[in-house]
Amino acid sequence: MAKVIAPLPDTLSTWFASRGWAPRRHQTDMLGAAQAGRHALLVAPTGAGKTLAGFLPVLADLIDNPHEGLHTLYVSPLKALAVDVQRNLLTPIDEMDLPIRVETRTGDTPSDRKARQRVRPPQILLTTPESLSLLLSYADASLLFANLKTIIVDEVHAFATQKRGDLLALCMARLQAINPKLRRVALSATVADVDAYRAWLAPYGDIDTVETVIGEQGADPVIEILIPEGRVPWSGHSGKYAASQVMAEIGRRRTTLVFCNTRGLAELIFQELWSANDQNLPIGIHHGSLSREARRKVESAMAAGKLRALVATASLDLGVDWGDVDCVIQMGAPKGSSRLLQRIGRANHRLDCASEAILIPGNRFEYLEARAALDAVEAGERDEDDFRPGALDVLAQHIMGVACAAPFEESAMLEEVRSALPYSALTDEAFARVLSFIEGGGYALKAYDRFKRLVRDKDGMWRVTHPQFIAQHRLNAGIIVDQPVLNVRFANGRTLGTVEEGFAAQLSPNDCFFFAGTALEVVKMDTTDLIVRATSRPARIPAWGGTRMAMSTRLADRVRQFLASPDQWHRFPADVREWLEVQQARSTMPQPGQLLVETFPHEGREHLICYSFAGWNAHQSLGMLLTKRMEAQGLMPLGFVSNDYALAINSMKPVTDPKALFTPDILTEEFVDWVEQSSLLKRAFRDVAVISGLIERQHPGKRKTGRQVTFSTDLIYDVLRKYEPDHMLMDAAWADARARMTDVGRLGDLIDRAASTMLHVTLDRVSPLAVPTLIMLGREQVGTRLTEDALLLEAEGLVREAMRVD
């Protein structure tokens, strides 16, 4: 471990003493790593002072060595986190009366301030990967970053395995080329594989250059699973049955954060809590589709202690520090132990004070998942990290951005790109394909001037062909590709946020929906705006698309262990225990590593239930593939439904040999045919076409509608599929479709083990384990307000049949 070379400057020491504090061991270790000139990865629990540990060497250096210009970049995954860190960092700087300027630069920053920051930058700039990438696209980037000393990557686990991490890794490689002495720092509370993150952080993946600093462990969190008044529901995933109990908990606390896994669920839970809010306590809502003004308003209210509760999504589960939050409530299953830990850490944000959390499972399987997550947290187990090669569409965007700043030499650029771990194995051929794509769009598109963005000059340097492409890049660069949206606004112009076009297309004037916690009535709609007014009429919940959050593999393994371990069942509520005991008596339990398939008749139809615990995305893909096979075999499938735990298919004829359906060749031709014929590949292509810069979302002064973007990408997709199916973007789209949309990795594992591990049980009627999935068959509608109680009422006969022991 690095040793501290010099003590803290007197100014810092005096400030610590005035607070009655002393630097923690991991904070001084971070200072030692900085003074030794080493990169550093800090893994410390929430509330351990990670942010201060990251900035302590920066403040010490700026006190001892006053610095004009940009000294430190702090990169966060969320705009809210950057604003929060600025607020908390300014406090000690003001109290020490230091001549240090700290500013934020995100998509919400006014353009005049952005322009001024390039001319007169602060010493510390808080930003996001996308804003950093844009800064690097200016001709003065080399001057701006020439004396940059440190880049701090906060919540590194939220970046490294995703496309935003690819972009950030490339940006760090560019910064390192500008200033080889640049020091890299990363912070996280939930890293499972420390060496993998050290390699991601280090130039050229050289982990020996990265100091690992492990933080002190704090008080263990206090987590409980709420037992409902009555019985644990058979189905549903929202946990809204517990609204009254949740409001009672809110009433007993100072401030409560109520986390939901989706934006639609957040809107639903807010309405349920408001209906149960007999004390009229002030509560708010926060998610990524709300307008900047709405988000800032509720953030300020929370910081000022004016709210008793805030319903939020992942928009607030990373690092945001509100000291008065004394409880976190998770609605529905957390889906992963790392995510749960991150959210729990928002409560009692101090190392020596236990964070308190309450889990509200939506159904009986989710109760087991919640218990598995609690055990995983107690055991210190983190979710696995899935590192993969860097995306080529991100690389294309980055190279275009670098070219906007200055011409580049090909071999030097390739060397620089390979210094970023996600691209360390990039071949000469793949790099040449990316350059060819930016140069002219590829073989099938080379006749169109609008795709000719780069050219190699007589000196062999690559440069931008026309200034219009520089402006186009800066208007459209970014990694997050939202679904096509409409602005939700009142007639007076006040904007509330956005809803997706797919949901808006279902609405007509006078229809009502909930948004931003308010019931709204549609007045009229045009190509970009949904004009609304407040109403007291009954309203529906909006639906948002996107990949559903799947249960992690490690939690799935723990749930399997529960099912196979009757000696653990005493830990569960009586109705959950009874459910499992009747299943054991009536059928069997899936053992770890085993694929249980049950088939049985019910209400004149045949049913197949596959308990693979592979996650919703993999089950959705499998459902499409199996029903196609069943149709080809004349089994007359009628439909399927899935959750994280199981897949249920109903048909007119019984499946007598399920092994014949689960053969490995289903992932070759049939999988390819299905993806190509479905909208999945077109959706993935739309995203990579936008990220790579082939299709622009914005023109100066005007933003394309979602329909216009989709129309443009669909035309190009059809051309490439016909004339250049091996185009770089087609490969990139396939990579996205496999990993993100179909979870082909978990699907492949499921299929590979099916033949050797399948246990087929034929029953004369529905089994207890099938009920939570089967209840939803034919009834699953996204965005409706159908309650768990109503579902249970419809399913009473099904439950009685399943739980009857003959």
Short mmCIF file of C-alpha atoms in Angstrom, two decimals, residues 219-225 253 326-329 340-341 344-345 347-348 353-359 374 377-378:
data_model
loop_
_atom_site.label_atom_id
_atom_site.label_comp_id
_atom_site.label_asym_id
_atom_site.label_seq_id
_atom_site.Cartn_x
_atom_site.Cartn_y
_atom_site.Cartn_z
CA ALA A 219 -22.06 -0.62 10.12
CA ASP A 220 -24.01 -3.47 8.55
CA PRO A 221 -27.23 -2.35 6.89
CA VAL A 222 -30.52 -3.14 8.60
CA ILE A 223 -32.80 -4.68 5.97
CA GLU A 224 -36.22 -6.18 6.41
CA ILE A 225 -38.73 -7.70 4.03
CA ARG A 253 -39.43 8.59 9.30
CA ASP A 326 -33.20 7.67 7.04
CA CYS A 327 -34.90 4.84 5.12
CA VAL A 328 -34.90 3.34 1.64
CA ILE A 329 -37.87 1.30 0.44
CA LEU A 340 -29.69 -3.16 -3.68
CA LEU A 341 -26.54 -2.15 -1.78
CA ILE A 344 -29.64 1.08 0.53
CA GLY A 345 -26.59 3.32 0.84
CA ALA A 347 -30.05 6.10 3.72
CA ASN A 348 -28.09 7.35 6.74
CA CYS A 353 -24.56 4.58 11.01
CA ALA A 354 -26.50 1.59 9.71
CA SER A 355 -28.48 2.14 6.53
CA GLU A 356 -32.09 1.04 6.90
CA ALA A 357 -34.09 -0.51 4.09
CA ILE A 358 -37.39 -2.28 3.53
CA LEU A 359 -38.02 -4.61 0.59
CA LEU A 374 -30.70 -9.89 1.57
CA VAL A 377 -25.72 -8.50 0.89
CA GLU A 378 -25.08 -10.13 4.26
#
